XYZ file of C-alpha atoms in Angstrom:
507
model
C 0.007 0.009 0.002
C 1.300 3.443 -0.908
C 2.143 5.909 1.819
C -0.580 8.382 2.880
C -1.129 11.281 0.509
C 0.482 9.585 -2.485
C -1.622 9.221 -5.626
C -1.904 5.467 -6.062
C -2.984 5.162 -9.666
C -1.786 7.773 -12.130
C -2.452 7.104 -15.799
C 0.372 6.186 -18.113
C 0.300 6.191 -21.888
C 0.528 2.412 -22.171
C -2.626 1.896 -20.123
C -4.539 4.316 -22.305
C -3.444 2.467 -25.405
C -4.598 -0.801 -23.852
C -8.035 0.697 -23.311
C -8.013 1.113 -19.519
C -9.217 4.386 -18.067
C -11.532 5.131 -20.996
C -15.183 6.169 -20.899
C -16.331 2.621 -21.640
C -13.627 0.849 -19.636
C -12.786 2.806 -16.466
C -9.748 1.913 -14.432
C -10.345 0.480 -10.965
C -9.562 3.153 -8.397
C -7.150 1.734 -5.810
C -7.409 -1.499 -7.808
C -10.795 -2.272 -6.211
C -13.094 -4.344 -8.423
C -16.758 -3.551 -7.696
C -18.213 -6.787 -9.091
C -15.695 -9.020 -7.362
C -16.116 -7.263 -4.021
C -19.896 -7.392 -4.271
C -19.831 -11.087 -5.138
C -17.481 -11.783 -2.233
C -19.884 -10.047 0.202
C -22.935 -11.835 -1.200
C -21.347 -15.277 -0.948
C -20.302 -14.662 2.659
C -23.484 -12.754 3.493
C -21.616 -9.787 4.947
C -21.892 -6.015 4.551
C -18.993 -4.357 2.780
C -16.594 -2.086 4.704
C -14.104 -0.122 2.606
C -10.643 -0.339 4.167
C -9.330 2.163 1.614
C -11.766 4.833 2.870
C -12.640 3.688 6.390
C -15.665 4.989 8.297
C -13.657 7.013 10.818
C -12.304 10.527 11.392
C -9.475 10.027 8.857
C -12.044 10.023 6.055
C -13.685 13.199 7.369
C -10.348 14.969 7.564
C -9.298 18.082 9.412
C -10.905 21.487 9.808
C -14.486 20.648 8.772
C -15.962 19.759 12.147
C -15.121 21.063 15.598
C -13.445 18.573 17.935
C -16.681 18.274 19.942
C -18.758 17.566 16.816
C -16.158 15.105 15.566
C -16.579 13.156 18.805
C -20.332 12.900 18.144
C -20.033 11.466 14.636
C -21.347 7.970 14.047
C -21.152 6.187 10.696
C -24.493 4.629 9.839
C -25.759 2.700 6.867
C -28.947 4.071 5.265
C -31.017 1.223 6.714
C -30.084 2.432 10.195
C -31.010 6.037 9.325
C -34.426 5.210 7.793
C -36.454 1.993 7.571
C -36.980 2.101 3.809
C -33.898 3.575 2.045
C -33.860 4.068 -1.717
C -30.998 4.901 -4.036
C -33.218 7.347 -5.931
C -36.898 8.308 -5.742
C -38.739 9.196 -8.942
C -35.523 9.789 -10.880
C -32.490 11.971 -10.240
C -32.970 15.727 -10.090
C -31.135 18.860 -8.954
C -34.029 19.471 -6.557
C -33.323 16.246 -4.681
C -30.703 17.619 -2.318
C -29.255 20.516 -0.369
C -25.746 21.387 0.818
C -24.616 20.265 4.272
C -21.877 21.445 6.655
C -19.182 21.193 3.980
C -18.066 24.083 1.760
C -18.405 22.045 -1.442
C -20.941 24.119 -3.363
C -18.532 23.886 -6.332
C -19.199 20.137 -6.490
C -22.922 20.240 -5.746
C -23.624 22.973 -8.313
C -21.847 20.793 -10.887
C -23.946 17.792 -9.860
C -27.005 19.964 -10.424
C -25.814 20.694 -13.969
C -24.964 17.026 -14.466
C -28.556 15.929 -13.820
C -29.594 17.494 -17.143
C -27.371 15.235 -19.257
C -28.613 11.648 -19.019
C -25.736 9.993 -20.912
C -23.021 11.552 -18.753
C -25.149 11.136 -15.600
C -25.382 7.364 -16.190
C -21.609 7.293 -16.586
C -20.973 9.048 -13.267
C -23.876 7.447 -11.417
C -24.205 3.863 -12.740
C -27.903 2.899 -12.752
C -29.454 -0.196 -11.219
C -27.955 0.377 -7.777
C -30.550 -0.568 -5.197
C -31.277 -1.467 -1.598
C -32.868 -4.762 -2.669
C -32.314 -8.478 -2.071
C -28.796 -8.204 -3.543
C -27.863 -5.347 -1.217
C -24.596 -5.832 0.659
C -23.583 -2.255 1.480
C -21.414 -1.567 -1.593
C -21.859 1.085 -4.298
C -19.729 2.581 -7.056
C -19.396 5.809 -9.067
C -17.173 7.002 -11.901
C -15.126 10.155 -12.347
C -12.583 11.465 -14.842
C -9.343 12.122 -12.998
C -6.317 13.605 -14.760
C -6.576 11.793 -18.063
C -8.494 8.654 -17.137
C -11.904 7.468 -16.048
C -11.849 5.650 -12.720
C -14.460 3.422 -11.095
C -14.652 4.265 -7.379
C -15.987 1.722 -4.871
C -17.401 2.769 -1.479
C -19.321 1.269 1.394
C -22.561 2.980 2.392
C -21.593 3.956 5.936
C -22.343 7.696 6.092
C -21.285 10.241 8.755
C -24.166 11.360 10.973
C -24.727 13.329 14.167
C -27.776 12.398 16.226
C -28.886 10.169 13.344
C -28.862 12.983 10.751
C -26.538 13.264 7.742
C -24.031 16.059 8.339
C -23.001 16.671 4.745
C -25.178 16.656 1.615
C -28.686 15.438 2.363
C -31.744 14.649 0.302
C -34.982 16.516 0.803
C -36.643 13.112 0.773
C -35.003 11.381 3.774
C -35.302 7.964 2.125
C -33.156 8.942 -0.911
C -29.389 8.411 -0.705
C -27.758 8.816 -4.138
C -26.501 12.379 -3.359
C -24.803 11.362 -0.085
C -23.248 8.266 -1.657
C -22.005 10.214 -4.707
C -20.492 12.865 -2.410
C -18.727 10.131 -0.407
C -17.228 8.610 -3.577
C -15.890 12.007 -4.658
C -14.508 12.565 -1.157
C -12.630 9.306 -1.542
C -10.854 10.368 -4.742
C -10.094 13.784 -3.201
C -8.662 12.144 -0.085
C -11.304 13.027 2.525
C -14.448 15.088 3.031
C -12.338 18.040 4.157
C -10.365 17.848 0.904
C -13.557 18.942 -0.879
C -13.790 22.140 1.139
C -13.551 25.076 -1.325
C -12.970 24.826 -5.056
C -14.250 25.994 -8.449
C -17.085 24.537 -10.555
C -14.642 24.048 -13.439
C -12.770 21.337 -11.551
C -15.858 19.263 -10.804
C -17.387 19.823 -14.244
C -14.268 18.376 -15.865
C -14.179 15.458 -13.408
C -17.810 14.648 -14.213
C -17.371 14.724 -18.002
C -13.732 14.227 -18.982
C -14.507 16.995 -21.412
C -13.199 20.331 -22.559
C -13.451 23.287 -20.210
C -13.880 26.872 -21.344
C -13.871 29.741 -18.847
C -15.462 33.082 -19.719
C -14.702 36.234 -17.752
C -18.091 37.890 -17.275
C -16.490 41.244 -16.541
C -15.252 41.295 -20.145
C -17.626 38.857 -21.894
C -17.421 38.143 -25.617
C -19.894 39.968 -27.813
C -21.594 36.715 -28.741
C -21.943 35.495 -25.136
C -25.712 34.976 -25.405
C -25.474 33.045 -28.663
C -22.661 30.952 -27.180
C -24.709 30.106 -24.089
C -27.705 29.158 -26.212
C -25.617 26.834 -28.366
C -23.987 25.366 -25.250
C -27.414 24.615 -23.812
C -28.405 22.835 -27.004
C -25.183 20.810 -27.286
C -25.409 18.909 -23.983
C -22.835 21.100 -22.268
C -22.682 21.595 -18.504
C -22.517 25.178 -17.243
C -21.544 26.552 -13.857
C -20.687 29.985 -12.542
C -19.420 31.755 -9.441
C -19.816 35.035 -7.604
C -16.962 37.235 -6.361
C -15.777 36.813 -2.782
C -16.608 40.380 -1.833
C -15.084 42.315 1.035
C -16.769 40.253 3.734
C -16.487 36.525 4.359
C -17.681 33.980 1.778
C -21.338 32.880 1.716
C -22.607 36.315 2.769
C -26.105 36.792 1.333
C -26.477 40.203 -0.331
C -29.754 42.168 -0.037
C -30.571 41.090 -3.616
C -30.427 37.410 -2.598
C -27.126 36.564 -4.310
C -24.550 34.726 -2.187
C -20.951 36.032 -2.274
C -18.125 33.608 -2.971
C -20.578 30.915 -4.024
C -20.982 28.496 -6.934
C -24.188 28.134 -8.944
C -25.330 25.934 -11.809
C -26.656 27.435 -15.025
C -29.757 25.351 -15.716
C -31.369 27.170 -18.645
C -31.430 30.077 -21.057
C -34.492 31.612 -22.695
C -35.450 34.589 -24.821
C -38.872 36.084 -24.137
C -40.812 39.156 -25.283
C -41.725 41.746 -22.653
C -43.704 44.791 -23.784
C -42.450 44.282 -27.317
C -38.794 44.094 -26.244
C -36.624 40.950 -26.412
C -35.249 39.898 -23.027
C -32.498 37.315 -22.610
C -32.945 35.349 -19.370
C -30.534 33.010 -17.567
C -31.818 30.391 -15.135
C -29.565 29.660 -12.150
C -29.681 27.178 -9.283
C -28.258 27.577 -5.775
C -26.939 24.231 -4.412
C -28.159 25.197 -0.942
C -31.542 24.134 -2.307
C -32.974 27.483 -1.216
C -32.120 31.185 -1.358
C -32.874 33.090 -4.572
C -32.353 36.315 -6.523
C -34.809 39.084 -5.564
C -34.367 41.460 -8.517
C -35.885 41.705 -12.001
C -37.428 38.465 -13.269
C -37.207 36.778 -9.872
C -40.072 34.528 -8.747
C -41.955 37.504 -7.258
C -41.166 40.029 -10.028
C -44.145 41.775 -11.605
C -42.300 41.621 -14.943
C -43.701 38.107 -15.451
C -47.089 39.779 -16.029
C -45.646 41.374 -19.201
C -44.913 38.114 -21.055
C -47.164 35.645 -22.791
C -49.192 33.234 -20.625
C -47.297 30.363 -22.277
C -43.879 31.716 -21.258
C -45.143 32.548 -17.769
C -46.502 29.028 -17.365
C -43.292 27.492 -18.707
C -40.809 29.534 -16.656
C -42.372 30.824 -13.476
C -42.256 28.490 -10.480
C -43.027 30.364 -7.272
C -41.203 28.200 -4.759
C -38.024 28.576 -2.726
C -36.090 25.731 -4.353
C -32.935 27.728 -5.074
C -33.699 28.168 -8.784
C -34.519 31.496 -10.397
C -34.322 33.555 -13.595
C -32.397 36.778 -14.054
C -31.593 38.962 -17.086
C -28.277 38.424 -18.869
C -27.126 41.939 -17.950
C -27.536 41.253 -14.225
C -25.925 37.839 -14.666
C -22.771 39.515 -16.015
C -22.980 42.165 -13.322
C -23.227 39.933 -10.259
C -21.307 36.842 -11.393
C -17.585 36.781 -12.058
C -17.079 33.851 -14.428
C -18.930 31.266 -16.488
C -17.567 27.746 -16.920
C -18.753 25.647 -19.851
C -17.731 22.029 -19.997
C -18.552 19.648 -22.814
C -17.265 16.550 -24.523
C -16.391 18.708 -27.539
C -16.559 22.506 -28.030
C -18.836 22.359 -31.061
C -21.059 25.013 -29.482
C -18.362 27.563 -30.387
C -19.431 27.143 -34.007
C -22.518 28.483 -35.680
C -21.863 25.693 -38.162
C -22.855 22.513 -36.312
C -21.797 20.260 -39.196
C -18.110 20.712 -38.334
C -16.672 18.258 -35.806
C -13.775 19.058 -33.523
C -11.062 16.525 -32.736
C -9.480 16.014 -29.309
C -6.052 14.615 -28.402
C -4.355 14.219 -25.016
C -0.612 14.239 -24.413
C 1.119 13.522 -21.121
C 4.356 15.211 -20.157
C 6.543 16.176 -17.264
C 8.765 19.036 -16.193
C 11.877 17.725 -14.466
C 14.195 20.073 -12.585
C 17.563 20.285 -14.271
C 16.469 18.767 -17.575
C 13.011 19.706 -18.917
C 11.881 22.515 -16.584
C 13.098 25.666 -18.299
C 10.628 28.173 -16.886
C 8.977 31.033 -18.775
C 10.510 33.312 -21.401
C 12.054 35.438 -18.661
C 14.668 32.643 -18.586
C 15.437 32.559 -22.305
C 18.624 30.489 -21.948
C 16.769 27.571 -20.341
C 13.367 28.059 -21.983
C 14.247 25.720 -24.871
C 14.600 22.763 -22.495
C 10.839 22.758 -21.828
C 8.720 20.040 -23.486
C 7.832 21.018 -27.070
C 4.885 19.888 -29.193
C 5.077 20.523 -32.925
C 1.661 20.889 -34.569
C 0.765 20.977 -38.247
C -2.639 22.466 -39.029
C -4.282 21.666 -42.359
C -6.772 23.783 -44.295
C -10.340 23.624 -43.005
C -12.730 21.447 -44.944
C -15.162 23.459 -47.035
C -18.056 22.482 -44.739
C -16.236 23.962 -41.737
C -14.895 27.160 -43.231
C -16.576 30.477 -42.616
C -15.989 34.065 -43.647
C -16.503 35.013 -40.005
C -13.278 35.083 -37.987
C -13.605 32.354 -35.329
C -11.499 30.156 -33.111
C -10.251 26.895 -34.566
C -8.188 25.443 -31.699
C -8.390 25.110 -27.948
C -5.234 24.292 -25.987
C -5.505 23.262 -22.353
C -2.699 22.627 -19.874
C -3.568 20.726 -16.684
C -1.043 19.844 -14.005
C -1.310 16.406 -12.421
C -0.847 16.035 -8.664
C 1.720 13.809 -7.026
C -0.470 13.500 -3.922
C -3.904 11.978 -3.504
C -5.147 14.391 -0.848
C -6.425 17.433 -2.690
C -5.628 19.868 0.135
C -1.946 18.820 0.075
C -1.522 19.587 -3.631
C 0.581 22.689 -4.270
C -0.160 23.871 -7.769
C 2.647 25.586 -9.639
C 2.159 28.705 -11.741
C 1.737 27.311 -15.267
C 1.190 28.701 -18.749
C 1.895 27.972 -22.390
C 3.228 29.649 -25.529
C 2.488 29.027 -29.196
C 5.122 29.871 -31.851
C 4.798 29.724 -35.623
C 7.423 27.543 -37.291
C 8.554 29.765 -40.143
C 10.028 28.526 -43.433
C 13.653 28.766 -42.281
C 12.965 26.352 -39.392
C 10.699 23.819 -41.101
C 13.576 21.431 -41.768
C 14.423 21.441 -38.053
C 14.366 18.006 -36.445
C 14.234 17.401 -32.722
C 13.872 20.112 -30.116
C 14.200 23.735 -31.074
C 17.190 25.537 -29.595
C 17.473 28.856 -27.805
C 18.227 30.616 -31.100
C 14.713 29.864 -32.386
C 13.064 31.454 -29.355
C 15.383 34.470 -29.390
C 14.440 35.173 -33.028
C 10.690 34.392 -32.846
C 7.979 35.916 -30.709
C 4.960 33.813 -29.677
C 1.841 34.193 -31.802
C -0.290 33.270 -28.769
C 0.140 32.632 -25.073
C -1.859 32.334 -21.879
C -2.720 35.770 -20.559
C -1.126 35.088 -17.216
C 0.535 32.292 -15.265
C -1.978 30.776 -12.840
C -1.374 28.528 -9.884
C -4.583 26.636 -10.651
C -5.175 23.138 -11.853
C -5.700 24.179 -15.474
C -5.097 27.027 -17.902
C -6.541 27.185 -21.391
C -6.554 29.376 -24.489
C -8.903 29.572 -27.454
C -6.902 30.327 -30.597
C -7.346 31.242 -34.225
C -4.387 29.770 -36.118
C -4.020 29.827 -39.865
C -2.899 26.630 -41.649
C 0.770 25.947 -41.049
C 3.185 24.568 -38.477
C 3.355 25.653 -34.849
C 5.244 24.841 -31.690
C 3.361 24.601 -28.382
C 5.535 24.978 -25.285
C 3.939 24.284 -21.862
C 5.957 25.802 -19.012
C 6.098 26.571 -15.335
C 6.751 30.183 -14.425
C 9.965 29.408 -12.584
C 12.659 27.080 -13.937
C 13.637 23.844 -12.205
C 10.170 22.980 -10.897
C 9.132 19.320 -11.218
C 5.553 18.332 -12.043
C 3.512 16.228 -14.446
C 0.948 17.650 -16.851
C -1.645 16.840 -19.482
C -1.736 18.878 -22.673
C -5.072 18.764 -24.484
C -5.347 19.968 -28.091
C -8.832 20.355 -29.515
C -8.857 21.347 -33.149
C -11.458 22.195 -35.722
C -8.976 21.535 -38.517
C -7.027 18.341 -39.085
C -3.845 18.488 -36.996
C -0.713 16.384 -36.757
C 1.331 16.482 -33.560
C 4.904 15.451 -32.880
């Protein structure tokens, strides 16, 4: 068994080629086989207990509960909490649950978005899990983690105080899929406390294995509304967050918006009000309550100015955490919008064009392949280099409108399992055009190339987050992509994702 805090199963290229860790063939997290473990328990007529994520204070972690509350925790199976537990009741919905004592709104808002996409939902939450005659206290869920899909096994012992769930809880006390899903994600993060604080982007990627695009709502693109409409139609997941503000996080403003909080975007709609077109965004608060109080809120008189059909379709006067607000107020009160999808086809007005995705694994190693940013020009050339040839767009994909034709994402991979112990480096990437005089170059490009050529694109800033990405418009030709840390001689692993509208060839 690996030492505490060490990631026990990091993907390597050979495993991917053999088909393990894919959407259809997830890798066993911690090498635990769900079917074998379930069969073992059934034959011996015992209830499963997960030794890899034991029902004790180690799995809760530090800093979430006070010492006195931690002493009161008991781990109970659903059948000890209620007499008639169910995995799900009348399907799976965002309205099933509310946030508990954990600051993991970034995960729960993403789960809310996930419930709209049945194909991905069935991947993350395998169906046909029941408290029936085959029940033996074992469940499993699937997540995408740093380049691979993993199947995560858990027992169903859940942390309670005085018989009540202390973390996420269903509004129907007999329904347990939200608490079990949260426990499985806590396991891959290291503990419940390792889920405390984060961004929707991280969970959205882990629930889809897809491409993430972040939009700064303080400087939104001109076609933001059209982009959101296409994203909603293309089975994308959308989440957003509010600024921290000057006071502590989770402060509720007079308008009902929570500071430093994550929400799910659950719908977009255009309606006519007094002859004027209004673009509305529907949002959901993972608390399961607490809503916007401004224009187009549940109690707004503006709903009397739209057609009866739109009013009937949109207006639900209940405190369930979901509400509508105009796009202008959305950009005003929210800081960023995260869109995550299997493929960024929503960026195109032309839906007939298909984007292609490729993953590449790499590593910066101090002293050899960790050259730092262009401030350190002498060592910069030692960084990993990816040479890309971009072909002409097919006629069906070309457009007179200037648009993006490539997305490049750089994600650093942790060397520790416990999320709170991961120290992200400041990372970024550069893109250089390979001009005619260098096209015969073989192998890595030397310092002379970078001293004579300026990047045609680069990340706006170096971030110490899990991922940075750039949307690019590159004409046909050859390019060099260089992922880097800000400082030289920093060791870390990474995944470079290249999503291209045109045919590309990578060395």
